[in-house]
Coordinates of C-alpha atoms and ligand atoms in Angstrom, one line a residue:
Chain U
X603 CA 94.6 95.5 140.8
X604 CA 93.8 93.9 137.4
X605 CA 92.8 90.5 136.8
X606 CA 96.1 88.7 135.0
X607 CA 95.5 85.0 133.9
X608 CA 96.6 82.8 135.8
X609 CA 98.4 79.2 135.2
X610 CA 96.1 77.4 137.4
X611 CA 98.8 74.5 137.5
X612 CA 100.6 76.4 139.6
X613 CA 98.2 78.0 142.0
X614 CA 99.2 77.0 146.3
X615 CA 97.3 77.8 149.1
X616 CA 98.5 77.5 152.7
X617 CA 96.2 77.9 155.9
X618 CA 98.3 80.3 158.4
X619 CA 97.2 79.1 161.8
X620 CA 101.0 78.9 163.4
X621 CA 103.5 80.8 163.0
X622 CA 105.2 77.7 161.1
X623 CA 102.4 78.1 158.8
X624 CA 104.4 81.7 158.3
X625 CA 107.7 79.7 156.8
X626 CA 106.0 77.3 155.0
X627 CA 104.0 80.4 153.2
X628 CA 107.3 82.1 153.0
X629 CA 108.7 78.4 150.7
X630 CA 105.6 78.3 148.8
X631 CA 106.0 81.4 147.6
X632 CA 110.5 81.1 147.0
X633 CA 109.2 78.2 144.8
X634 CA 106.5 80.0 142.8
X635 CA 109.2 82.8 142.2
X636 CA 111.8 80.8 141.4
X637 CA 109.1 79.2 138.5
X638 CA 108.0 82.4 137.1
X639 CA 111.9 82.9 136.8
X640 CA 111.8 86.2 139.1
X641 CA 115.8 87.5 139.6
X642 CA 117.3 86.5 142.7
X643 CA 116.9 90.2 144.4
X644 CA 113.0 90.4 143.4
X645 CA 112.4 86.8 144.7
X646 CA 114.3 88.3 148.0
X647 CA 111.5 91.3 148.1
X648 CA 108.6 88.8 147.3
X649 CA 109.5 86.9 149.8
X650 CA 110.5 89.2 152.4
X651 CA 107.0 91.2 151.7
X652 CA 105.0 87.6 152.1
X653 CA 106.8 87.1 155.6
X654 CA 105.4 90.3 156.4
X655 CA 102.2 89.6 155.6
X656 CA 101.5 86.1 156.5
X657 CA 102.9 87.4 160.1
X658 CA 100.2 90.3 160.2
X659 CA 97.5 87.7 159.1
X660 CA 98.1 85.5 161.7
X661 CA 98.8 87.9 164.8
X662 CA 96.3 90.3 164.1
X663 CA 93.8 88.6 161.5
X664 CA 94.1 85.4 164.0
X665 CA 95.1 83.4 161.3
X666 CA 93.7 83.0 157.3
X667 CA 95.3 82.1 154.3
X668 CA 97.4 82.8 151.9
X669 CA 97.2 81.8 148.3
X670 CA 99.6 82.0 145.1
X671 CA 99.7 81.6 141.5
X672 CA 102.0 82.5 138.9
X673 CA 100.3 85.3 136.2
X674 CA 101.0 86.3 132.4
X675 CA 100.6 89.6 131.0
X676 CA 101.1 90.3 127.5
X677 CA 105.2 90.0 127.5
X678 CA 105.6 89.3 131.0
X679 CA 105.2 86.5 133.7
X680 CA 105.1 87.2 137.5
X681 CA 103.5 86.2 141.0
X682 CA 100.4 87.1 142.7
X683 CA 100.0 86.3 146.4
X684 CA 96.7 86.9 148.6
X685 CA 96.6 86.8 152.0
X686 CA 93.2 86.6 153.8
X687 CA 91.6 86.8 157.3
X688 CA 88.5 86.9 159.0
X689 CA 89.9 89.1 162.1
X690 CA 88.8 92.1 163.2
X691 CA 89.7 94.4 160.0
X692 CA 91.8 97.6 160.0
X693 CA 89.8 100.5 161.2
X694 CA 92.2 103.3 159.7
X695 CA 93.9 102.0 156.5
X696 CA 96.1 104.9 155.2
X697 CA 97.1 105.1 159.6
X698 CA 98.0 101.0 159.2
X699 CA 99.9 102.2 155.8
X700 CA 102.2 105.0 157.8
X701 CA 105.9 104.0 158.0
X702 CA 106.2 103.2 161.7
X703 CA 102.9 102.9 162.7
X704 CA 101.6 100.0 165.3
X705 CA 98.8 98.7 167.3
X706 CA 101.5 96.4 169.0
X707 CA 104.6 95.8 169.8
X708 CA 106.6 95.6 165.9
X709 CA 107.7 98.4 164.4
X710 CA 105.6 99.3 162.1
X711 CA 106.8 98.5 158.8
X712 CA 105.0 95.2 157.8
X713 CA 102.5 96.9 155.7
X714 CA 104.2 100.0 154.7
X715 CA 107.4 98.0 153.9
X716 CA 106.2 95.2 152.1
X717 CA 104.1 97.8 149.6
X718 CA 107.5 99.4 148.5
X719 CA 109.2 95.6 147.6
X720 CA 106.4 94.3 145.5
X721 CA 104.9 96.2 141.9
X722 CA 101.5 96.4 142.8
X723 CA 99.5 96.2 146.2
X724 CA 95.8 96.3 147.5
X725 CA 94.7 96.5 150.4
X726 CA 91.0 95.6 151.6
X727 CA 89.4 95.9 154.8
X728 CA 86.6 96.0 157.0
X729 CA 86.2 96.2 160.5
X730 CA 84.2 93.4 162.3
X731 CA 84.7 91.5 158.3
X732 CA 88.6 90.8 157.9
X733 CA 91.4 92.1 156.0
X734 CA 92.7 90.9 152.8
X735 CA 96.3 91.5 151.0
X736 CA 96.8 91.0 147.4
X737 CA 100.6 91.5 146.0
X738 CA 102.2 90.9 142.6
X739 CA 105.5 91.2 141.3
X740 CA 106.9 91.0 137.9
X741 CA 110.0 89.1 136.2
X742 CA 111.8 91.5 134.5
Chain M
X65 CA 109.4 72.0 171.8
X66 CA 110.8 74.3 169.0
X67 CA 114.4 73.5 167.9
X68 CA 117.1 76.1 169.3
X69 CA 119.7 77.7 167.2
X70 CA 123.3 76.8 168.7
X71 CA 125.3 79.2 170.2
X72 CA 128.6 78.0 170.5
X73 CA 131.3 79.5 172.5
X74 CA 134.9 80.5 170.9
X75 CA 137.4 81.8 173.6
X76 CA 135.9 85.2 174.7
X77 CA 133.7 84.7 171.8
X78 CA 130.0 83.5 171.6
X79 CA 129.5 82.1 167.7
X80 CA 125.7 81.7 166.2
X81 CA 125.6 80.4 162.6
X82 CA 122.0 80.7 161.4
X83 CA 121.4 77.7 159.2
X84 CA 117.9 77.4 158.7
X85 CA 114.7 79.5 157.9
X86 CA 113.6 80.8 161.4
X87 CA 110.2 80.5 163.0
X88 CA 109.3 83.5 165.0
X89 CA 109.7 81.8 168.5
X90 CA 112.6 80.4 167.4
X91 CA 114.1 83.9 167.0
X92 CA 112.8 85.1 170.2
X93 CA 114.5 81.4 171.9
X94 CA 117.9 82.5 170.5
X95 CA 117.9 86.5 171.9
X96 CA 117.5 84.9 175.4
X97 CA 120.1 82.4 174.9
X98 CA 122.5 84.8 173.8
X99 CA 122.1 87.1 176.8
X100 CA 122.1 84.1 179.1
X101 CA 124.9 83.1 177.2
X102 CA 127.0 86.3 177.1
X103 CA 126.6 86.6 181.1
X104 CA 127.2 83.2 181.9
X105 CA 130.4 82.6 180.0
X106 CA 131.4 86.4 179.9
X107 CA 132.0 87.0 176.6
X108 CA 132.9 89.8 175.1
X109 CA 131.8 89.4 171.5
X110 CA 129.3 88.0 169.3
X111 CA 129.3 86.6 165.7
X112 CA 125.6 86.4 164.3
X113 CA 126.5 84.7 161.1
X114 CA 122.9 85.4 158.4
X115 CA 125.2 84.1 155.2
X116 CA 122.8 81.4 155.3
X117 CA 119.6 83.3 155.3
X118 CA 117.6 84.0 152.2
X119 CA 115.7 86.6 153.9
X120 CA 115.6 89.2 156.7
X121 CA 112.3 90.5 157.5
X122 CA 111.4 92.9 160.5
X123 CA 111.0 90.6 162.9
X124 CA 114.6 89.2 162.2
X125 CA 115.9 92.5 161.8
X126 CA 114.5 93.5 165.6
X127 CA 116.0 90.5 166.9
X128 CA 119.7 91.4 166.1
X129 CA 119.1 95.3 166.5
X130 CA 117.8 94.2 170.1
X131 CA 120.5 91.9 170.2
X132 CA 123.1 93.9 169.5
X133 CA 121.4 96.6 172.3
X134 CA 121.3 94.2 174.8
X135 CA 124.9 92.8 174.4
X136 CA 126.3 96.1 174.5
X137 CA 124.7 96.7 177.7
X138 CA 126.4 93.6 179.0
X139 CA 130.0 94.3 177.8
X140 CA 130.0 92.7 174.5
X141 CA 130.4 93.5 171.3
X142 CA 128.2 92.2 168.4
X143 CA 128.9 91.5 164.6
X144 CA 126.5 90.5 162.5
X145 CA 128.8 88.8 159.0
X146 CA 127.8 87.2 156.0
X147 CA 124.5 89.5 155.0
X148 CA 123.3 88.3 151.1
X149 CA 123.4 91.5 149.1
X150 CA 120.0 90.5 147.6
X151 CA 118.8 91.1 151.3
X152 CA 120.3 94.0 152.0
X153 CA 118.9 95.6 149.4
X154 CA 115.5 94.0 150.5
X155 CA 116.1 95.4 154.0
X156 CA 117.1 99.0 153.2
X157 CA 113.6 99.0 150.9
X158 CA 111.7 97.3 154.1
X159 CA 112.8 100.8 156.0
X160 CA 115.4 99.1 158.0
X161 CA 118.5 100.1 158.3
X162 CA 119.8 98.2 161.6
X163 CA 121.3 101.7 162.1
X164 CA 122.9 100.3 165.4
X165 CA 124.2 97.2 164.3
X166 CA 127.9 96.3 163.2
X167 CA 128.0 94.5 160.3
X168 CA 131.0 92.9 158.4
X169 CA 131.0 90.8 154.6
X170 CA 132.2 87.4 156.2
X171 CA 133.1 85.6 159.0
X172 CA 136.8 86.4 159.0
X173 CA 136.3 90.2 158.8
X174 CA 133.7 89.9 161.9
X175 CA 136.4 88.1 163.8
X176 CA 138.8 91.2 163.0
X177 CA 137.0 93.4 164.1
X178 CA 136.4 92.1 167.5
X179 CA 139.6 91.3 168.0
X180 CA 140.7 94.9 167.0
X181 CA 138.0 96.4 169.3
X182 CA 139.3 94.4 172.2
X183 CA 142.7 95.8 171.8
X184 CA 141.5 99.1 171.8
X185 CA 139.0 99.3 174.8
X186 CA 139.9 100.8 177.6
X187 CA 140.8 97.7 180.3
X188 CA 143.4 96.5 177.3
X189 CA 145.1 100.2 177.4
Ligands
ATP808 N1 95.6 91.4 158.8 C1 95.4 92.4 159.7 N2 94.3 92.5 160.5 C2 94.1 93.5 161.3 N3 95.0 94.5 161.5 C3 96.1 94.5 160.8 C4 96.4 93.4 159.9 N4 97.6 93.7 159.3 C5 98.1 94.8 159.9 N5 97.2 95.3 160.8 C6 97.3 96.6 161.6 O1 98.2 97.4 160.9 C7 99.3 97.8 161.8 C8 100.5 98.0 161.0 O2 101.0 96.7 160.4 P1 102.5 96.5 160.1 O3 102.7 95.2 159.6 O4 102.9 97.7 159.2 O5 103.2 96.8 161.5 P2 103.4 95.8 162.7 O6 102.9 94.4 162.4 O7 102.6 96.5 163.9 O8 104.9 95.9 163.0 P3 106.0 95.1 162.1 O9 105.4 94.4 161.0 O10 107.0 96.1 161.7 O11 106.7 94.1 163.1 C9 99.4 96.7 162.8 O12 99.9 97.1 164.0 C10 97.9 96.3 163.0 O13 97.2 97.2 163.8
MG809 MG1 103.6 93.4 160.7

């Protein structure tokens, strides 16, 4: 993913150690839309594709954090969100990327799902490091 | 000790109105209250009312597919009213469908519904 600027004014971060961390993450980031003046429908994905995450980090990356800032491109403004752990890593990413696909108990559609609702995605990870999750979606 | 959404009970009806931004155990609390619920009072449908929800991710979604499963199993009918169009939209793109779930636009239709498919089941005839 590119490097957009940033307006550092805006810029949150929010440890995820409980899973109230996981709503508060999930406000942080409403608010961050609602600035960069994303429609109600992609604030809805944003948001829904943060819950995802910051779940993820903290069941399987044992917690992390998650950061946000709102970024400009040339004509446009939108919202970049990273979530990061220090957990054991994904061994198999394009596996952890299938529709459906689960270590535990969900149902497989954190990862895959929460791809398809934002405009761009990256994952990084490394087994034994920790996983990171960087998303970014556009006002338009 | 997490805060418990209220089930409240309507005639043969049990009656949740989600009204704030669900923490995962919270979730979970409210699938066993329901069942408990549904047997204890023996109800015979449910009203999962999400108009107040900004968002449904997966593991909401699970709850009221498994909600919906289990209630079935115990003779009663769930409706889930009031879904946002912004997150049904969301939802369909997540991959879920809640292909098993009844769904109605508001409260009133829910209530219809029930009361239409309690007229029609088989111990009404
Ligand atoms: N931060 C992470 N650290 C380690 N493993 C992860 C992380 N995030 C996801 N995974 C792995 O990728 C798999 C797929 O994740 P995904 O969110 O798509 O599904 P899920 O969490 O298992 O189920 P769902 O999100 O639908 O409830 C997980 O089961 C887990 O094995
Ligand atoms: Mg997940």
């Amino acid at each position: 993913m590119r490097d957009y600027p940033a307006d550092e004014a805006s810029r949150e971060e929010v440890p995820i150690q409980a899973s109230g961390d996981v709503v508060k993450a999930r406000q942080t980031v409403r608010l961050l839309a609602q600035q960069a003046g994303l429609s109600l429908v992609n604030q809805t994905k944003l948001v829904t594709a943060a819950s995802e995450l910051g779940r993820n980090t903290l069941i399987y990356g044992g917690g992390g954090t998650v950061e946000a800032v709102v970024v400009r491109d040339v004509a446009r403004v939108g919202v970049w969100v990273r979530f990061a752990d220090a957990g054991p890593g994904i061994p198999d990413m394009e596996l952890a990327l299938t529709d459906g696909w689960t270590s535990g108990s969900g149902m497989g559609l954190g990862l895959s799902g929460a791809r398809r609702l934002v405009d761009e995605f990256e994952l990084d990870s490394t087994p034994g490091v920790g996983t990171t999750v960087t998303v970014l979606k556009w006002a338009r | 000790m997490s805060d418990r959404v209220p089930v409240l009970k309507i005639g043969d009806i049990l009656l949740v109105s989600i009204q704030v931004d669900l923490e995962d155990q919270m979730v979970l609390d409210l699938q066993d209250d329901l069942s408990q619920k549904i047997v204890a009072t023996s109800a015979r449908g449910v009203v999962i009312d999400i108009s107040a929800l900004e968002i449904v991710d997966s593991f909401v979604g699970r709850m009221l597919a498994t909600t919906a499963a289990i209630s079935r199993v115990l003779g009663a009918e769930t409706v889930v009213v009031g879904m946002r169009p912004a997150v049904a939209m969301t939802l369909v793109e997540l991959g879920l469908s809640l292909g098993g779930v009844r769904t109605a636009l508001n409260l009133e239709l829910g209530l219809g519904y029930l009361r239409r498919a309690q007229a029609s089941s088989p111990e009404n005839r």
